[in-house]
PDB file of C-alpha atoms in Angstrom:
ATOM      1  CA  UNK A  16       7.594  -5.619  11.708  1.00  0.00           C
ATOM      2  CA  UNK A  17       8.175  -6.089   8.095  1.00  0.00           C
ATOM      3  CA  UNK A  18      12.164  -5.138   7.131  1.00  0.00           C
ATOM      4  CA  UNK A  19      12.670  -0.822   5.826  1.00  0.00           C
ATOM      5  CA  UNK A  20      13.408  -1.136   2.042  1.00  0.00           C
ATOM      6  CA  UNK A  21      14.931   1.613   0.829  1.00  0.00           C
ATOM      7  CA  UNK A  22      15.427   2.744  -3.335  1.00  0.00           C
ATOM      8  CA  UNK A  23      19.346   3.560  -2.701  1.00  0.00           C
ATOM      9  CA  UNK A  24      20.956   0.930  -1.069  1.00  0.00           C
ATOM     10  CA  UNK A  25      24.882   2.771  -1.102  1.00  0.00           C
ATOM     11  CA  UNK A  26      22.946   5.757   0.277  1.00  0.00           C
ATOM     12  CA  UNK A  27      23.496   7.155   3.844  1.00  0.00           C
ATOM     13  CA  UNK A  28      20.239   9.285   3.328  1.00  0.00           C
ATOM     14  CA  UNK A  29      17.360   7.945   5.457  1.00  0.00           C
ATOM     15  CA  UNK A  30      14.452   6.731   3.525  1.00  0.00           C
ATOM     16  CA  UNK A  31      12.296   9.847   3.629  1.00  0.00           C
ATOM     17  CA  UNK A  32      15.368  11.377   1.820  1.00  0.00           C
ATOM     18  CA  UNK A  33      15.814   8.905  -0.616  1.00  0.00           C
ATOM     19  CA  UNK A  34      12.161   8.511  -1.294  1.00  0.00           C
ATOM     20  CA  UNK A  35      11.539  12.434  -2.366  1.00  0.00           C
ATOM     21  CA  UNK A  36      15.056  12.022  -4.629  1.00  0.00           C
ATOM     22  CA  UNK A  37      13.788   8.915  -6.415  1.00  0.00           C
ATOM     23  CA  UNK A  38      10.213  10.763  -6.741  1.00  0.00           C
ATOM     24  CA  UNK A  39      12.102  13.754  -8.029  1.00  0.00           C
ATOM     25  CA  UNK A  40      14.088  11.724 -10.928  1.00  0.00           C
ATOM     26  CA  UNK A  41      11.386   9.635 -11.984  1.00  0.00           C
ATOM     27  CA  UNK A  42       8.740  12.059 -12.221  1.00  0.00           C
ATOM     28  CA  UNK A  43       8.510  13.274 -15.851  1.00  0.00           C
ATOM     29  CA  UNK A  44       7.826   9.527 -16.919  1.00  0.00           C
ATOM     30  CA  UNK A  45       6.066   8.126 -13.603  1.00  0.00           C
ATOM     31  CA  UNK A  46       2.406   8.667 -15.187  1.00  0.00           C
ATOM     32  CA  UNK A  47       3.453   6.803 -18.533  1.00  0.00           C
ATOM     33  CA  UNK A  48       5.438   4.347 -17.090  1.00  0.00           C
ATOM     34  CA  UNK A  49       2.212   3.691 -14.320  1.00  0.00           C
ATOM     35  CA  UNK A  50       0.335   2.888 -16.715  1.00  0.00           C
ATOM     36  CA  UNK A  51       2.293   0.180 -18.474  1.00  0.00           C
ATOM     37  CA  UNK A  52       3.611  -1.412 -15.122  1.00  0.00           C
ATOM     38  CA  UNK A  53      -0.340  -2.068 -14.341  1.00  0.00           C
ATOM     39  CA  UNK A  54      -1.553  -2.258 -17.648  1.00  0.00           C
ATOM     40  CA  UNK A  55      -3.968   0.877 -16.998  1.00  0.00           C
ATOM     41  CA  UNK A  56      -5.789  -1.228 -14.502  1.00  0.00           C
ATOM     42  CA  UNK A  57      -4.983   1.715 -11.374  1.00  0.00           C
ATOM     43  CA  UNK A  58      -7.270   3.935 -13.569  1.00  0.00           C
ATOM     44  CA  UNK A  59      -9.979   1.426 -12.549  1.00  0.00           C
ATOM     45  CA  UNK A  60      -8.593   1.278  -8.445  1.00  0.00           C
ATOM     46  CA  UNK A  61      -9.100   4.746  -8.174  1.00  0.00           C
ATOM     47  CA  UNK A  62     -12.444   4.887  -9.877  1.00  0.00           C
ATOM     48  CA  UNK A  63     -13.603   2.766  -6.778  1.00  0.00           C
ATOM     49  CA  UNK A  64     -12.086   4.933  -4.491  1.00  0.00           C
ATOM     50  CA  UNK A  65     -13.824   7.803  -5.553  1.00  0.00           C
ATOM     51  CA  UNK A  66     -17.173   5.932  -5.521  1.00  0.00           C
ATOM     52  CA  UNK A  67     -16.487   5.150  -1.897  1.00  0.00           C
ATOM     53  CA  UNK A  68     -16.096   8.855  -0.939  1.00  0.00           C
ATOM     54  CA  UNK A  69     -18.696  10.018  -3.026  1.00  0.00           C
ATOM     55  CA  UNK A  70     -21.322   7.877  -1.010  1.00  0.00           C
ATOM     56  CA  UNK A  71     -19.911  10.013   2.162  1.00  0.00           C
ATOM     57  CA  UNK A  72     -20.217  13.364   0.572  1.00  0.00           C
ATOM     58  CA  UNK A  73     -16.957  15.121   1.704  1.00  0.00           C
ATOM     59  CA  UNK A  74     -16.839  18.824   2.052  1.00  0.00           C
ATOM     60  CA  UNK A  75     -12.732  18.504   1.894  1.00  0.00           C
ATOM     61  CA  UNK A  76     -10.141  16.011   1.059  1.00  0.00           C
ATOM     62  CA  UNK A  77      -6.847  15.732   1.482  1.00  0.00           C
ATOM     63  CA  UNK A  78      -4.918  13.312  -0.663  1.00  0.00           C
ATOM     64  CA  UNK A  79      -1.930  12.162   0.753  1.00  0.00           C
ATOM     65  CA  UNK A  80       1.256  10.998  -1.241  1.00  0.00           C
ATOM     66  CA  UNK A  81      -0.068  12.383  -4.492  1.00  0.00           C
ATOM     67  CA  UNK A  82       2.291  12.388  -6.544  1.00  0.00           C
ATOM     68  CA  UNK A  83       1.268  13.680  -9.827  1.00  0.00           C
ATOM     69  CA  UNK A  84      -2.623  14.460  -8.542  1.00  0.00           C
ATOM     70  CA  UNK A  85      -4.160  11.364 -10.369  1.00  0.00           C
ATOM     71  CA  UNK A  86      -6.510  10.641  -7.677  1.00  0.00           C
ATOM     72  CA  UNK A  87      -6.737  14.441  -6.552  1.00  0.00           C
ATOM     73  CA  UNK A  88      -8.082  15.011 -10.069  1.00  0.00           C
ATOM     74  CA  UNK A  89     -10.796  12.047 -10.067  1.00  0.00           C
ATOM     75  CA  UNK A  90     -11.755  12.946  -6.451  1.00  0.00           C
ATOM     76  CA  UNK A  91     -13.364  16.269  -7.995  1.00  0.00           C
ATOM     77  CA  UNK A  92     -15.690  13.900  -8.826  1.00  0.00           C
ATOM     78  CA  UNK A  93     -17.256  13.230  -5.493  1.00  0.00           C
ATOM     79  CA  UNK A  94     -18.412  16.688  -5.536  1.00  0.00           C
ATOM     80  CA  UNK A  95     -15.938  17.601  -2.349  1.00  0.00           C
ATOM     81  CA  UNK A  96     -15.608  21.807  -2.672  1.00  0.00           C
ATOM     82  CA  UNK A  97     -11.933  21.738  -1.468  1.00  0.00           C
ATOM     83  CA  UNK A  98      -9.234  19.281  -2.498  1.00  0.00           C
ATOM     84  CA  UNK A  99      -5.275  19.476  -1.073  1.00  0.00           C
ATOM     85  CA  UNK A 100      -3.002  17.116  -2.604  1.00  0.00           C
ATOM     86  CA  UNK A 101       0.564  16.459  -0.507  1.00  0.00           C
ATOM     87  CA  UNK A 102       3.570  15.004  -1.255  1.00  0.00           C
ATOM     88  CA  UNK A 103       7.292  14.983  -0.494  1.00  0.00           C
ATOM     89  CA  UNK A 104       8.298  15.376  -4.110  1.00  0.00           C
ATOM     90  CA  UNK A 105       8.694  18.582  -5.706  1.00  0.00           C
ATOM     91  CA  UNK A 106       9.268  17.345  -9.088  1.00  0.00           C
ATOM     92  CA  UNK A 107       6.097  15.259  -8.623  1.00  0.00           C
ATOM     93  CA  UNK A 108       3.856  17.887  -7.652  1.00  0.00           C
ATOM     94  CA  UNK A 109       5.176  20.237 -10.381  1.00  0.00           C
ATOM     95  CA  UNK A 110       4.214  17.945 -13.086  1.00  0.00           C
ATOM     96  CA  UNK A 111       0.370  17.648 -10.957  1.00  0.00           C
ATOM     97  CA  UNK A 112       0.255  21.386 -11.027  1.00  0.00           C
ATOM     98  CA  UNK A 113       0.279  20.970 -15.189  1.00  0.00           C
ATOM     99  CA  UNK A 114      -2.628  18.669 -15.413  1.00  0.00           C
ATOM    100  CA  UNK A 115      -4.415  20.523 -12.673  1.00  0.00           C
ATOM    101  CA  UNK A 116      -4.289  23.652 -13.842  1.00  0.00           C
ATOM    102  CA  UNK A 117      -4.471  22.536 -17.937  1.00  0.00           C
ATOM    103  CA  UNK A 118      -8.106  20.968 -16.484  1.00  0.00           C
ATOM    104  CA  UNK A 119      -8.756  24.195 -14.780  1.00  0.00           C
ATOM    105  CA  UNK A 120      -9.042  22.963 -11.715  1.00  0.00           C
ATOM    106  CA  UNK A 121      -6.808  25.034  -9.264  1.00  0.00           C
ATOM    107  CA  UNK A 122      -9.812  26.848  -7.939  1.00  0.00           C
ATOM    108  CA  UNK A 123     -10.768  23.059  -6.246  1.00  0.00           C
ATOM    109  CA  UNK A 124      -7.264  21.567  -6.053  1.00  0.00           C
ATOM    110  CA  UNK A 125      -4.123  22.941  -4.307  1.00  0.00           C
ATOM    111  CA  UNK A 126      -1.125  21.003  -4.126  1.00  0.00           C
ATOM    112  CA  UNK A 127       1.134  21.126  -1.049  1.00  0.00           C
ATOM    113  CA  UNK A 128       4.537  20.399  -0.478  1.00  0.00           C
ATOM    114  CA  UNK A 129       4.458  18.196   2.599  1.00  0.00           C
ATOM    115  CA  UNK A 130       5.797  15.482   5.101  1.00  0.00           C
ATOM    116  CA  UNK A 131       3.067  12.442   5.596  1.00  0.00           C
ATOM    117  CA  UNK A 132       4.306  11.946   9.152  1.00  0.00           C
ATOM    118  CA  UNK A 133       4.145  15.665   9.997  1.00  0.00           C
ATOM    119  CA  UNK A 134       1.590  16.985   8.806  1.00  0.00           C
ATOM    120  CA  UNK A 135       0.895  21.120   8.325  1.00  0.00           C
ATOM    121  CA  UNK A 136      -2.631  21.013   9.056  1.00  0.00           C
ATOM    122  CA  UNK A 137      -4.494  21.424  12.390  1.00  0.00           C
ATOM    123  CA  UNK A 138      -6.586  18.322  14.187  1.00  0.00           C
ATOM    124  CA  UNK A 139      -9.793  17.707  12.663  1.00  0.00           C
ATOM    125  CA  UNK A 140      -9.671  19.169   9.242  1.00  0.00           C
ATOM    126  CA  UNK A 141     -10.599  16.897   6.797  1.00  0.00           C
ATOM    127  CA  UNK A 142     -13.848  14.935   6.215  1.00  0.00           C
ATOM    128  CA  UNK A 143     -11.967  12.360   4.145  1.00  0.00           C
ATOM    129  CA  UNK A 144      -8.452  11.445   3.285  1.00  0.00           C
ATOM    130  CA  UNK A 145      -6.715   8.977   0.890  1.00  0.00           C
ATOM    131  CA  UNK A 146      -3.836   7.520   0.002  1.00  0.00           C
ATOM    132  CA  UNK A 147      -2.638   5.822  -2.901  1.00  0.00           C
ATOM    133  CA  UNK A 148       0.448   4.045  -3.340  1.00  0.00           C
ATOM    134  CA  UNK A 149       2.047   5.530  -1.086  1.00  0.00           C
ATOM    135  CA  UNK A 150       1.479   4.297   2.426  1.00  0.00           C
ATOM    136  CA  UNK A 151       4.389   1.745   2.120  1.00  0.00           C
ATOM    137  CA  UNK A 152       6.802   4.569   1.365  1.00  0.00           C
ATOM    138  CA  UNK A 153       6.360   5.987   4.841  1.00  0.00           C
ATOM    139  CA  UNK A 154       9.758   5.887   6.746  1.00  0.00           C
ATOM    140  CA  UNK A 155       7.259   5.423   9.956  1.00  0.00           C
ATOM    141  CA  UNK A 156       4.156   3.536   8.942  1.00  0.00           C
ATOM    142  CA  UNK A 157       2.764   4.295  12.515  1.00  0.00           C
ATOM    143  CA  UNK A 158       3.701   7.705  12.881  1.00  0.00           C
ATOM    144  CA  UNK A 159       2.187   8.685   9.335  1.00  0.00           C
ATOM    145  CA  UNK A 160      -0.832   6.815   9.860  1.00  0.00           C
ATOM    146  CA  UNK A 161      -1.288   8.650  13.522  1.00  0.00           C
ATOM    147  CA  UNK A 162      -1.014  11.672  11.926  1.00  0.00           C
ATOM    148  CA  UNK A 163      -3.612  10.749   9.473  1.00  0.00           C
ATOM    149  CA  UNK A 164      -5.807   9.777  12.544  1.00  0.00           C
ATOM    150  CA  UNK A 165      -5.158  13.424  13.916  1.00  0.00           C
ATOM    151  CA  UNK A 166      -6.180  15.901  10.619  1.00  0.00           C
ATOM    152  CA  UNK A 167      -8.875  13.556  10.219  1.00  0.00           C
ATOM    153  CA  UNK A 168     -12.227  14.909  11.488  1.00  0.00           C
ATOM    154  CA  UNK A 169     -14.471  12.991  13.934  1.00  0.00           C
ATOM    155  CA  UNK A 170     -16.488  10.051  11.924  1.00  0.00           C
ATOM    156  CA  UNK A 171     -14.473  11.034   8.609  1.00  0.00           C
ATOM    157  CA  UNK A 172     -13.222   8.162   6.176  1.00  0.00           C
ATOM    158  CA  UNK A 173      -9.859   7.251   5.208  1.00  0.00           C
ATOM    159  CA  UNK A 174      -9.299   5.121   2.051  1.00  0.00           C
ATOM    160  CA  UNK A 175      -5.924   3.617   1.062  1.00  0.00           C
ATOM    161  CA  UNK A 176      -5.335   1.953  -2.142  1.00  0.00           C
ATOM    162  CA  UNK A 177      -2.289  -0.019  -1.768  1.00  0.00           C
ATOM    163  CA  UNK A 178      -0.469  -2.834  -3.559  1.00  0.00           C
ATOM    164  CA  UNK A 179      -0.982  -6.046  -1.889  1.00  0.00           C
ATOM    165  CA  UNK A 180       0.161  -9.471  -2.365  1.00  0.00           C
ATOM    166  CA  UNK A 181      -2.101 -12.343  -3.977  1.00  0.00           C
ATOM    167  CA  UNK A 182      -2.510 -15.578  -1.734  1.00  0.00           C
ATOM    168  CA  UNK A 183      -4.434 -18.162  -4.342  1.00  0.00           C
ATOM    169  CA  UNK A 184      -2.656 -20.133  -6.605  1.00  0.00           C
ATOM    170  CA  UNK A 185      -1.687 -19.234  -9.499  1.00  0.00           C
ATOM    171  CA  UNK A 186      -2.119 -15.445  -8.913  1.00  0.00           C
ATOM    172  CA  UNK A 187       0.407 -15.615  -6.090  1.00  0.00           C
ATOM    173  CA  UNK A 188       3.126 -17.289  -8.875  1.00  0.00           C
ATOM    174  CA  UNK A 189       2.536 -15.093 -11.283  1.00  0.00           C
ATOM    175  CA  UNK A 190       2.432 -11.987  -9.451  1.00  0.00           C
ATOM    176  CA  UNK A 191       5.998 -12.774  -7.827  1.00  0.00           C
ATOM    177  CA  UNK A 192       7.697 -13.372 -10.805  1.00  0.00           C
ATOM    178  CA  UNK A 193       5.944 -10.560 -11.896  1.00  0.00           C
ATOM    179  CA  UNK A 194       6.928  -8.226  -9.126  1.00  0.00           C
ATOM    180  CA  UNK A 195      10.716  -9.483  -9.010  1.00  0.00           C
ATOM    181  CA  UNK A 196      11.534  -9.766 -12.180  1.00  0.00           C
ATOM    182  CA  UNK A 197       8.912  -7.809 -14.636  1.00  0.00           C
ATOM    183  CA  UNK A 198       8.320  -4.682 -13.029  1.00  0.00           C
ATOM    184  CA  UNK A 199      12.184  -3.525 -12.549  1.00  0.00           C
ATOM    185  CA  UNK A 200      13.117  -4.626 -15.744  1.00  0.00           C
ATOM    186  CA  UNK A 201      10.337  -2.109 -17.479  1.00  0.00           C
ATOM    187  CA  UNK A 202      11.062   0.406 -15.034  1.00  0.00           C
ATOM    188  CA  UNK A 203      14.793   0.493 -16.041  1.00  0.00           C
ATOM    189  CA  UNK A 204      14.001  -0.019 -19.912  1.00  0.00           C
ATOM    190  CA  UNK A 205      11.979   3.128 -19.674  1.00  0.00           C
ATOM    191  CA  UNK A 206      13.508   5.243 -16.332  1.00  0.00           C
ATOM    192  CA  UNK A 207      16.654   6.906 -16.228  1.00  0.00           C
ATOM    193  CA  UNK A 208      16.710   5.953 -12.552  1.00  0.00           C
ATOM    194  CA  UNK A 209      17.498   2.223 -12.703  1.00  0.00           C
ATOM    195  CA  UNK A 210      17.019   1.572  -8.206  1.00  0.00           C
ATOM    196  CA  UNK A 211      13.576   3.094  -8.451  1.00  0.00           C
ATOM    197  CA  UNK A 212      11.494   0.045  -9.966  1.00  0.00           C
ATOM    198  CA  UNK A 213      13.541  -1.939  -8.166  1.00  0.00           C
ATOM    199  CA  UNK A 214      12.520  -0.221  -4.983  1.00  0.00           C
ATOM    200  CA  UNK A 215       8.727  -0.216  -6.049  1.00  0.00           C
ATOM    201  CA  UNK A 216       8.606  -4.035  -6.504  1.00  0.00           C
ATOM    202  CA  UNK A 217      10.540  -4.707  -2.764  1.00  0.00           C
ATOM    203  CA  UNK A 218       8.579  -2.531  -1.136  1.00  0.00           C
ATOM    204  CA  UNK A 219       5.286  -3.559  -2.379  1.00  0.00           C
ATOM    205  CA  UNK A 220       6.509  -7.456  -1.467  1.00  0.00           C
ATOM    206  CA  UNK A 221       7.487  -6.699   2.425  1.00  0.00           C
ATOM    207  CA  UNK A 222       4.353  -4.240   3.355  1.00  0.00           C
ATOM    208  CA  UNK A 223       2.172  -5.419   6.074  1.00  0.00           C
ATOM    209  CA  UNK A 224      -0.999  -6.099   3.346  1.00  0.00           C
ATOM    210  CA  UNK A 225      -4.643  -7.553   4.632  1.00  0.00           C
ATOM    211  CA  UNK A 226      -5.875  -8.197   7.990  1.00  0.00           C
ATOM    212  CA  UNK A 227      -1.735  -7.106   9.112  1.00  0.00           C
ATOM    213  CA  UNK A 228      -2.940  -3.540   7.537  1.00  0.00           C
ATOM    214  CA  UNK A 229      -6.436  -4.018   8.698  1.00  0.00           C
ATOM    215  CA  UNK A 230      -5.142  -4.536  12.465  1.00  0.00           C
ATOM    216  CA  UNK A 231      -2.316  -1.473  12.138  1.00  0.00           C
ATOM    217  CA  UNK A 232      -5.088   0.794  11.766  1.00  0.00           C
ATOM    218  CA  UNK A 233      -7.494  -0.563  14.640  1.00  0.00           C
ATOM    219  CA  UNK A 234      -4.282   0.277  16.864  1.00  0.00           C
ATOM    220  CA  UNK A 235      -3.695   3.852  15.386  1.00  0.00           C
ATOM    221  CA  UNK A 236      -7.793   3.958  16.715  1.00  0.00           C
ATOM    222  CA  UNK A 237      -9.625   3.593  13.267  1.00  0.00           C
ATOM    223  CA  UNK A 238     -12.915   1.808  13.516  1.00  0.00           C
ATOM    224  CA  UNK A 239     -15.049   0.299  10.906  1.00  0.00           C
ATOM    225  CA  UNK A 240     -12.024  -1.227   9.525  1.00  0.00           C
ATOM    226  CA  UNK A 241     -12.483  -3.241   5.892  1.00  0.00           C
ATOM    227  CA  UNK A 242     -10.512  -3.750   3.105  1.00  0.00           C
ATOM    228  CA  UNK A 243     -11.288  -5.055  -0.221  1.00  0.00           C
ATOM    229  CA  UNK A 244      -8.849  -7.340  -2.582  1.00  0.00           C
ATOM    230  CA  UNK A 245      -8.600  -5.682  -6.277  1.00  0.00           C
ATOM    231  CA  UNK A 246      -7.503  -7.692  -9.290  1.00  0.00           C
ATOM    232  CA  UNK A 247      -7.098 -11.150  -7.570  1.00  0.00           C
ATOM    233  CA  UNK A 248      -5.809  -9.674  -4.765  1.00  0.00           C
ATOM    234  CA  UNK A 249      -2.927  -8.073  -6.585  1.00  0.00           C
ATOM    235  CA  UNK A 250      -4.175  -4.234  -4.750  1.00  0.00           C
ATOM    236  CA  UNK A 251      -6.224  -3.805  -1.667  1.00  0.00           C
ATOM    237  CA  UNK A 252      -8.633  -0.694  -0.896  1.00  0.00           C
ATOM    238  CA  UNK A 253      -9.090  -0.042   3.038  1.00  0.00           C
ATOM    239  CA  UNK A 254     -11.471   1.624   3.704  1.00  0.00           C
ATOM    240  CA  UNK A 255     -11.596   3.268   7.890  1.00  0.00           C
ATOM    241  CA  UNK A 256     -13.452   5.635   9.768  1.00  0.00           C
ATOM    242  CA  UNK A 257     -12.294   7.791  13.299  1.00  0.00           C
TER     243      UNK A 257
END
């Protein structure tokens, strides 16, 4: 079991807690600051994840973790008549509902204030559900991922994009001097909350990536299990079906 990282290390908050606060204070820069920290390449990750689900043809989707409804937006794009994007953070979602509704698309996309691990939505309601960069800030990996399992309708996909961590030389070098020393230092150039980059970077180094992902999800029950490397392996997308 790979050690909880948490953003505030002084804080007696649990990490659900601290995770919606950080979301909250970085959220009027996240999308900017995203897009430096990976040098616009996520635009391309998500592209593929949207090509994924628009081979299965999903009625609904629910997008888990989306922060600011970057993938919730693109995944209009698999022709899917319903869209719900969920998150923990507020201040996230508030600045999603701006670029939703400036693209008038709140007839397809409603954004939902929500807990990953408990989720407000009966068994068996979604053909498809994703997340992106955010299964690594569940507090329970297991117990968000078995909820997941349960919304999910029978033979539906689930596709996480998720950070991962390169194993061939020298991608592995660079991306850990990357990853320790690059990433906080832009994030507290450029964020008024200096713990949160810091947290991104540690969190993305200790998560269970790969075939330790691939075999999580064959316990939760998923079949069909895959996942393909991104960028020299510096992002994975897993790919599952129920």
């Amino acid at each position: 079991m790979a050690k909880k990282v948490t953003p505030y290390k002084d804080s007696e908050l649990g990490k659900k807690d601290q995770v919606t606060q950080m979301f909250d204070n970085i959220s009027e820069n996240y999308d900017g600051l995203n897009r430096v920290i990976s040098f616009g390449i996520d635009i391309k990750w998500r592209k593929r994840v949207v090509a994924i689900l628009t081979a299965q043809q999903p009625k609904n989707i629910l997008d888990i973790a989306t922060g600011t409804g970057d993938l919730a937006i693109n995944l209009v794009e698999t022709g899917a008549k319903k869209i719900v994007g969920l998150d923990i953070s507020p201040g996230m979602l508030e600045v999603g509902k701006k670029k939703i509704t400036h693209k008038k698309l709140d007839s397809t996309i409603e954004m939902v204030v929500g807990d990953s691990e408990n989720l407000p939505f009966e068994a068996n309601s979604f053909d498809a559900i994703t997340v992106a960069f955010g299964v690594r800030n569940f507090e329970t990996l297991e117990k968000g991922l078995n909820e997941i399992y349960r919304v999910l309708a029978p033979g539906g996909t689930f596709v996480v994009l998720e950070t991962s961590v390169p194993t061939k030389t020298p991608f592995k070098q660079g991306y850990n001097l990357y990853i320790k020393y690059m990433l906080p230092a832009i994030g507290k150039l450029f964020s008024k909350d200096k713990s949160a980059y810091t947290y991104l970077s540690e969190s993305a180094s200790v998560f269970p990536h790969g075939n330790a992902f691939n075999n999580i999800l064959r316990k939760i029950g998923f079949i069909e299990v895959e996942n393909k490397p991104q960028t020299f392996g510096v992002a994975s997308i897993y790919v599952a079906t129920k």
